[in-house]
Short mmCIF file of C-alpha atoms and ligand atoms in Angstrom, two decimals:
data_model
loop_
_atom_site.label_atom_id
_atom_site.label_comp_id
_atom_site.label_asym_id
_atom_site.label_seq_id
_atom_site.Cartn_x
_atom_site.Cartn_y
_atom_site.Cartn_z
CA MET A 234 -12.07 1.18 15.38
CA ALA A 235 -10.33 4.45 16.28
CA SER A 236 -10.95 7.31 13.84
CA LYS A 237 -7.91 9.34 14.93
CA LEU A 238 -4.99 9.61 12.54
CA LEU A 239 -2.53 6.75 12.81
CA ARG A 240 1.14 7.60 13.46
CA ALA A 241 3.49 4.66 13.03
CA VAL A 242 7.26 4.13 12.79
CA ILE A 243 9.30 1.19 11.51
CA LEU A 244 12.78 0.76 12.97
CA GLY A 245 15.40 -1.72 11.83
CA PRO A 246 18.94 -1.97 10.48
CA PRO A 247 19.76 -1.36 6.83
CA GLY A 248 18.28 -4.14 4.72
CA SER A 249 15.95 -5.39 7.46
CA GLY A 250 12.92 -4.95 5.21
CA LYS A 251 11.57 -1.61 6.46
CA GLY A 252 10.87 -0.40 2.93
CA THR A 253 9.35 -3.72 1.86
CA VAL A 254 7.06 -3.93 4.90
CA CYS A 255 6.09 -0.24 4.58
CA GLN A 256 5.11 -0.71 0.93
CA ARG A 257 2.80 -3.53 1.99
CA ILE A 258 1.30 -1.56 4.89
CA ALA A 259 0.72 1.46 2.62
CA GLN A 260 -0.96 -0.74 0.02
CA ASN A 261 -3.21 -2.51 2.52
CA PHE A 262 -4.08 0.31 4.90
CA GLY A 263 -3.69 3.49 2.82
CA LEU A 264 -1.07 5.10 5.05
CA GLN A 265 1.43 7.54 3.54
CA HIS A 266 4.81 5.78 3.43
CA LEU A 267 7.47 8.37 4.30
CA SER A 268 11.02 7.11 3.82
CA SER A 269 13.83 9.38 5.02
CA GLY A 270 16.30 7.68 2.67
CA HIS A 271 13.97 8.30 -0.26
CA PHE A 272 13.56 12.00 0.59
CA LEU A 273 17.34 12.38 0.92
CA ARG A 274 17.97 10.69 -2.40
CA GLU A 275 15.34 12.92 -4.04
CA ASN A 276 17.24 15.94 -2.74
CA ILE A 277 20.54 14.56 -3.97
CA LYS A 278 19.06 13.92 -7.38
CA ALA A 279 17.55 17.36 -7.65
CA ASN A 280 20.77 18.80 -6.24
CA THR A 281 18.85 21.89 -5.42
CA GLU A 282 18.65 24.34 -2.62
CA VAL A 283 15.64 23.11 -0.75
CA LYS A 284 13.66 25.45 1.32
CA VAL A 285 12.88 23.66 4.53
CA HIS A 286 10.03 25.18 6.46
CA SER A 287 10.55 24.46 10.11
CA LYS A 288 7.22 25.35 11.56
CA ALA A 289 7.36 22.18 13.60
CA ARG A 290 6.92 22.78 17.29
CA GLY A 291 10.16 23.84 18.91
CA TYR A 292 12.55 22.72 16.17
CA GLY A 293 14.89 25.00 14.28
CA ALA A 294 14.33 28.19 12.37
CA GLU A 295 13.06 28.73 8.87
CA GLY A 296 15.84 28.78 6.33
CA THR A 297 17.46 27.09 3.38
CA GLU A 298 20.09 24.42 3.27
CA GLU A 299 21.73 22.48 0.52
CA VAL A 300 20.31 19.23 1.75
CA GLY A 301 21.22 17.21 -1.33
CA ASP A 302 24.89 18.19 -1.49
CA MET A 303 25.45 17.64 2.20
CA ALA A 304 23.54 14.35 2.39
CA LYS A 305 25.43 12.90 -0.56
CA GLN A 306 28.77 13.09 1.25
CA TYR A 307 27.44 11.14 4.22
CA ILE A 308 25.29 8.57 2.41
CA GLU A 309 28.04 7.52 0.01
CA LYS A 310 30.25 6.69 3.00
CA GLY A 311 27.42 4.83 4.73
CA LEU A 312 27.30 7.43 7.52
CA LEU A 313 24.27 9.02 9.12
CA VAL A 314 23.32 12.46 7.87
CA PRO A 315 23.59 15.04 10.73
CA ASP A 316 20.54 15.14 13.02
CA HIS A 317 19.64 18.77 12.33
CA VAL A 318 19.56 18.22 8.55
CA ILE A 319 17.38 15.11 8.53
CA THR A 320 15.12 16.38 11.32
CA ARG A 321 14.30 19.62 9.53
CA LEU A 322 13.69 17.74 6.29
CA MET A 323 11.35 15.20 7.92
CA MET A 324 9.50 17.77 10.05
CA SER A 325 8.83 19.74 6.90
CA GLU A 326 7.41 16.63 5.17
CA LEU A 327 5.27 15.79 8.21
CA GLU A 328 3.93 19.34 8.46
CA SER A 329 2.55 19.04 4.94
CA ARG A 330 0.78 15.77 5.83
CA ARG A 331 -0.90 16.76 9.07
CA GLY A 332 -4.30 15.44 7.98
CA GLN A 333 -3.12 12.02 6.77
CA HIS A 334 -2.32 8.65 8.33
CA TRP A 335 1.42 8.13 8.01
CA LEU A 336 4.15 5.60 8.47
CA LEU A 337 7.79 6.59 8.93
CA ASP A 338 10.54 4.44 7.44
CA GLY A 339 14.13 5.24 8.51
CA PHE A 340 13.28 8.14 10.81
CA PRO A 341 13.89 8.60 13.70
CA ARG A 342 17.24 6.87 13.86
CA THR A 343 18.92 8.59 16.81
CA LEU A 344 17.68 9.69 20.22
CA ILE A 345 17.91 13.36 19.18
CA GLN A 346 15.66 12.67 16.18
CA ALA A 347 13.21 10.67 18.34
CA GLU A 348 12.98 13.53 20.83
CA ALA A 349 12.27 16.03 18.03
CA LEU A 350 9.49 13.80 16.69
CA ASP A 351 8.15 13.41 20.21
CA LYS A 352 7.56 17.17 20.41
CA MET A 353 5.42 17.02 17.32
CA CYS A 354 3.12 14.05 17.95
CA ASP A 355 2.35 10.91 19.94
CA LEU A 356 3.06 7.65 18.14
CA ASP A 357 0.51 4.81 18.10
CA LEU A 358 2.73 1.98 16.88
CA VAL A 359 6.47 1.39 16.61
CA ILE A 360 7.76 -1.77 14.97
CA THR A 361 11.35 -2.93 15.15
CA LEU A 362 12.67 -5.60 12.80
CA ASN A 363 15.43 -7.84 14.22
CA ILE A 364 17.22 -9.58 11.36
CA PRO A 365 20.61 -11.40 11.59
CA PHE A 366 23.50 -9.32 10.21
CA GLU A 367 24.65 -11.97 7.71
CA THR A 368 21.19 -11.98 6.17
CA LEU A 369 21.32 -8.19 5.88
CA LYS A 370 24.65 -8.16 4.05
CA ASP A 371 23.41 -10.70 1.49
CA ARG A 372 20.19 -8.84 0.87
CA LEU A 373 21.67 -5.40 0.32
CA SER A 374 24.20 -6.55 -2.23
CA ARG A 375 21.32 -8.05 -4.28
CA ARG A 376 19.08 -4.98 -4.13
CA TRP A 377 18.13 -2.78 -7.09
CA ILE A 378 15.75 0.17 -7.03
CA HIS A 379 13.71 2.34 -9.37
CA PRO A 380 15.12 5.77 -8.42
CA LEU A 381 12.07 7.94 -9.21
CA SER A 382 9.47 5.94 -7.23
CA GLY A 383 11.75 4.27 -4.67
CA ARG A 384 10.36 0.83 -5.66
CA VAL A 385 12.68 -1.86 -4.31
CA TYR A 386 13.61 -5.19 -5.94
CA ASN A 387 15.80 -8.05 -4.84
CA LEU A 388 17.34 -10.44 -7.34
CA ASP A 389 16.18 -13.48 -5.31
CA PHE A 390 13.21 -12.29 -3.25
CA ASN A 391 11.21 -10.05 -5.60
CA PRO A 392 13.03 -9.80 -8.94
CA PRO A 393 11.69 -7.48 -11.65
CA HIS A 394 9.77 -9.20 -14.49
CA VAL A 395 12.51 -8.11 -16.92
CA PRO A 396 16.07 -8.00 -15.47
CA GLY A 397 17.24 -4.42 -14.81
CA ILE A 398 13.83 -2.86 -15.68
CA ASP A 399 11.12 -1.39 -13.43
CA ASP A 400 7.85 -3.40 -13.67
CA ILE A 401 5.57 -0.34 -13.71
CA THR A 402 7.38 2.29 -15.80
CA GLY A 403 9.77 0.20 -17.91
CA GLU A 404 12.62 2.49 -16.81
CA PRO A 405 16.09 1.19 -15.82
CA LEU A 406 16.82 0.04 -12.26
CA VAL A 407 20.00 1.12 -10.44
CA GLN A 408 22.12 -0.09 -7.52
CA GLN A 409 22.50 2.66 -4.88
CA GLU A 410 25.94 3.87 -3.84
CA ASP A 411 25.19 2.96 -0.21
CA ASP A 412 24.49 -0.68 -1.19
CA LYS A 413 28.10 -1.11 -2.32
CA PRO A 414 30.03 -3.41 0.08
CA GLU A 415 32.13 -0.80 1.98
CA ALA A 416 29.13 1.43 2.65
CA VAL A 417 26.98 -1.53 3.76
CA ALA A 418 29.57 -2.60 6.35
CA ALA A 419 29.77 0.94 7.79
CA ARG A 420 25.98 1.26 7.97
CA LEU A 421 25.55 -2.03 9.81
CA ARG A 422 28.34 -1.26 12.30
CA GLN A 423 26.89 2.00 13.49
CA TYR A 424 23.25 0.89 13.61
CA LYS A 425 23.21 -1.02 16.90
CA ASP A 426 24.68 1.65 19.18
CA VAL A 427 22.62 4.47 17.78
CA ALA A 428 19.32 2.55 17.74
CA LYS A 429 19.50 1.22 21.28
CA PRO A 430 18.29 4.34 23.16
CA VAL A 431 15.58 4.91 20.54
CA ILE A 432 14.25 1.38 21.06
CA GLU A 433 14.41 1.85 24.85
CA LEU A 434 12.44 5.10 24.59
CA TYR A 435 9.58 3.47 22.67
CA LYS A 436 9.64 0.41 24.90
CA SER A 437 9.16 2.66 27.93
CA ARG A 438 6.19 4.32 26.20
CA GLY A 439 4.52 0.93 25.65
CA VAL A 440 4.22 1.34 21.85
CA LEU A 441 7.06 -0.96 20.72
CA HIS A 442 6.46 -4.29 18.90
CA GLN A 443 9.51 -6.40 17.99
CA PHE A 444 9.60 -8.96 15.17
CA SER A 445 12.51 -11.32 14.58
CA GLY A 446 13.31 -13.63 11.67
CA THR A 447 15.13 -14.01 8.38
CA GLU A 448 12.11 -13.76 6.06
CA THR A 449 9.81 -10.80 5.53
CA ASN A 450 7.00 -13.08 4.34
CA LYS A 451 6.95 -14.83 7.73
CA ILE A 452 6.96 -11.57 9.68
CA TRP A 453 4.35 -9.88 7.47
CA PRO A 454 1.17 -11.68 8.77
CA TYR A 455 1.96 -10.47 12.33
CA VAL A 456 2.48 -6.91 11.11
CA TYR A 457 -0.77 -7.09 9.14
CA SER A 458 -2.70 -8.28 12.17
CA LEU A 459 -1.15 -5.57 14.39
CA PHE A 460 -2.24 -2.81 12.00
CA SER A 461 -5.68 -4.41 11.52
CA ASN A 462 -6.33 -3.83 15.21
CA LYS A 463 -5.69 -0.11 14.77
CA ILE A 464 -6.97 0.79 11.31
CA THR A 465 -9.41 -0.70 8.79
CA PRO A 466 -7.74 -2.20 5.69
CA ILE A 467 -8.59 -0.39 2.44
CA GLN A 468 -8.64 -3.66 0.48
CA SER A 469 -11.10 -6.46 1.11
CA LYS A 470 -8.31 -9.01 0.65
CA GLU A 471 -4.78 -8.86 2.10
CA ALA A 472 -2.40 -7.89 -0.75
CA TYR A 473 1.33 -7.72 -1.49
P1 G5P B 64 17.67 4.33 4.00
O1 G5P B 64 17.30 4.41 2.57
O2 G5P B 64 16.63 4.52 5.04
P2 G5P B 64 18.48 2.01 5.45
O3 G5P B 64 19.92 1.95 5.67
O4 G5P B 64 17.67 2.30 6.63
O5 G5P B 64 18.38 2.95 4.20
P3 G5P B 64 17.53 0.20 3.63
O6 G5P B 64 18.87 -0.11 3.02
O7 G5P B 64 16.60 1.05 2.85
O8 G5P B 64 17.81 0.73 5.02
P4 G5P B 64 15.30 -1.48 4.38
O9 G5P B 64 14.38 -0.45 3.88
O10 G5P B 64 15.26 -1.84 5.82
O11 G5P B 64 16.80 -1.18 3.99
O12 G5P B 64 15.09 -2.84 3.60
P5 G5P B 64 14.40 -3.14 2.17
O13 G5P B 64 14.91 -2.18 1.16
O14 G5P B 64 12.92 -3.32 2.33
O15 G5P B 64 15.00 -4.60 1.92
C1 G5P B 64 16.35 -4.77 1.62
C2 G5P B 64 16.48 -5.73 0.42
O16 G5P B 64 16.12 -7.03 0.86
C3 G5P B 64 15.55 -5.42 -0.76
O17 G5P B 64 16.20 -5.75 -1.96
C4 G5P B 64 14.33 -6.34 -0.53
O18 G5P B 64 13.64 -6.65 -1.74
C5 G5P B 64 15.01 -7.53 0.10
N1 G5P B 64 14.20 -8.32 1.01
C6 G5P B 64 13.25 -7.91 1.88
N2 G5P B 64 12.75 -8.95 2.58
C7 G5P B 64 13.43 -10.07 2.15
C8 G5P B 64 13.38 -11.47 2.48
O19 G5P B 64 12.61 -11.93 3.32
N3 G5P B 64 14.26 -12.27 1.84
C9 G5P B 64 15.14 -11.80 0.89
N4 G5P B 64 15.96 -12.68 0.27
N5 G5P B 64 15.19 -10.51 0.54
C10 G5P B 64 14.36 -9.65 1.16
O20 G5P B 64 18.84 5.35 4.32
C11 G5P B 64 19.93 5.48 3.45
C12 G5P B 64 20.95 6.42 4.06
O21 G5P B 64 20.35 7.70 4.23
C13 G5P B 64 20.79 8.31 5.44
C14 G5P B 64 21.88 7.40 6.00
O22 G5P B 64 23.10 7.78 5.46
C15 G5P B 64 21.45 6.03 5.45
O23 G5P B 64 22.53 5.13 5.38
N6 G5P B 64 19.66 8.43 6.36
C16 G5P B 64 19.72 9.01 7.58
N7 G5P B 64 20.72 9.60 8.25
C17 G5P B 64 20.45 10.08 9.48
N8 G5P B 64 19.24 9.96 10.06
C18 G5P B 64 18.20 9.40 9.42
N9 G5P B 64 16.99 9.30 10.01
C19 G5P B 64 18.41 8.89 8.12
N10 G5P B 64 17.61 8.26 7.22
C20 G5P B 64 18.38 7.99 6.17
MG1 MG B 65 14.64 1.42 2.90
#
């Protein structure tokens, strides 16, 4: 089994199960789960000036930017945050995790972002989740999250033990602004065009694995087996 650090990415439209699959991979293989949406929402919540250190190879200069305020305007409309904002944020997070196995969820999402990541490291695995659009719309409207941890629930698929309450902390769950119907429609519309060149790039590199279906539980065993070939599970028994 390779001892080098594993660098993996999960691609897929909104609601395709990236976060759900990443949580399972992180739990089973001990990778750091790095969700761009989660980092953006943290910045929005803090509503702070975040100092983004851009020591990443060849990308941007060191400086500050009101990431939270800017991101909020885009996310609430279901639009992508500008490339330079999200790239600097993610490069900064990756810089601080150089010595860890990691798994990116939601980044890169455009060719410009993929090229920036490319300058920083070689990826070992890229997964893309192909889920029918009708399924996605249903799922997102039934999703609730625990804002502090990013834990995701679905009223049908994995409901909380007590309605409206996080299983671990007992704190209230919320529905995100970008899961409201108008924002969901906008997010789904723009996904296909933007993702196509990113998928083509990783296909040409020979690291892309595509999974199709309407149920995460049916896709999961294939994802588990793919990762098992690259990294030793940290649990003796498969868990989720
Ligand atoms: P996010 O937060 O990255 P999206 O749009 O990529 O958001 P999202 O909505 O987080 O994607 P997901 O992670 O793919 O979806 O899916 P999930 O949360 O695991 O599952 C969706 C729901 O379905 C959950 O309730 C889950 O429990 C349920 N579910 C899962 N599997 C099944 C199943 O088999 N059956 C059923 N019934 N349910 C299931 O980004 C948010 C925003 O931030 C900005 C953008 O504005 C974006 O819209 N942003 C970026 N902008 C520019 N560049 C980037 N790189 C950006 N990253 C984020
Ligand atoms: Mg997600």
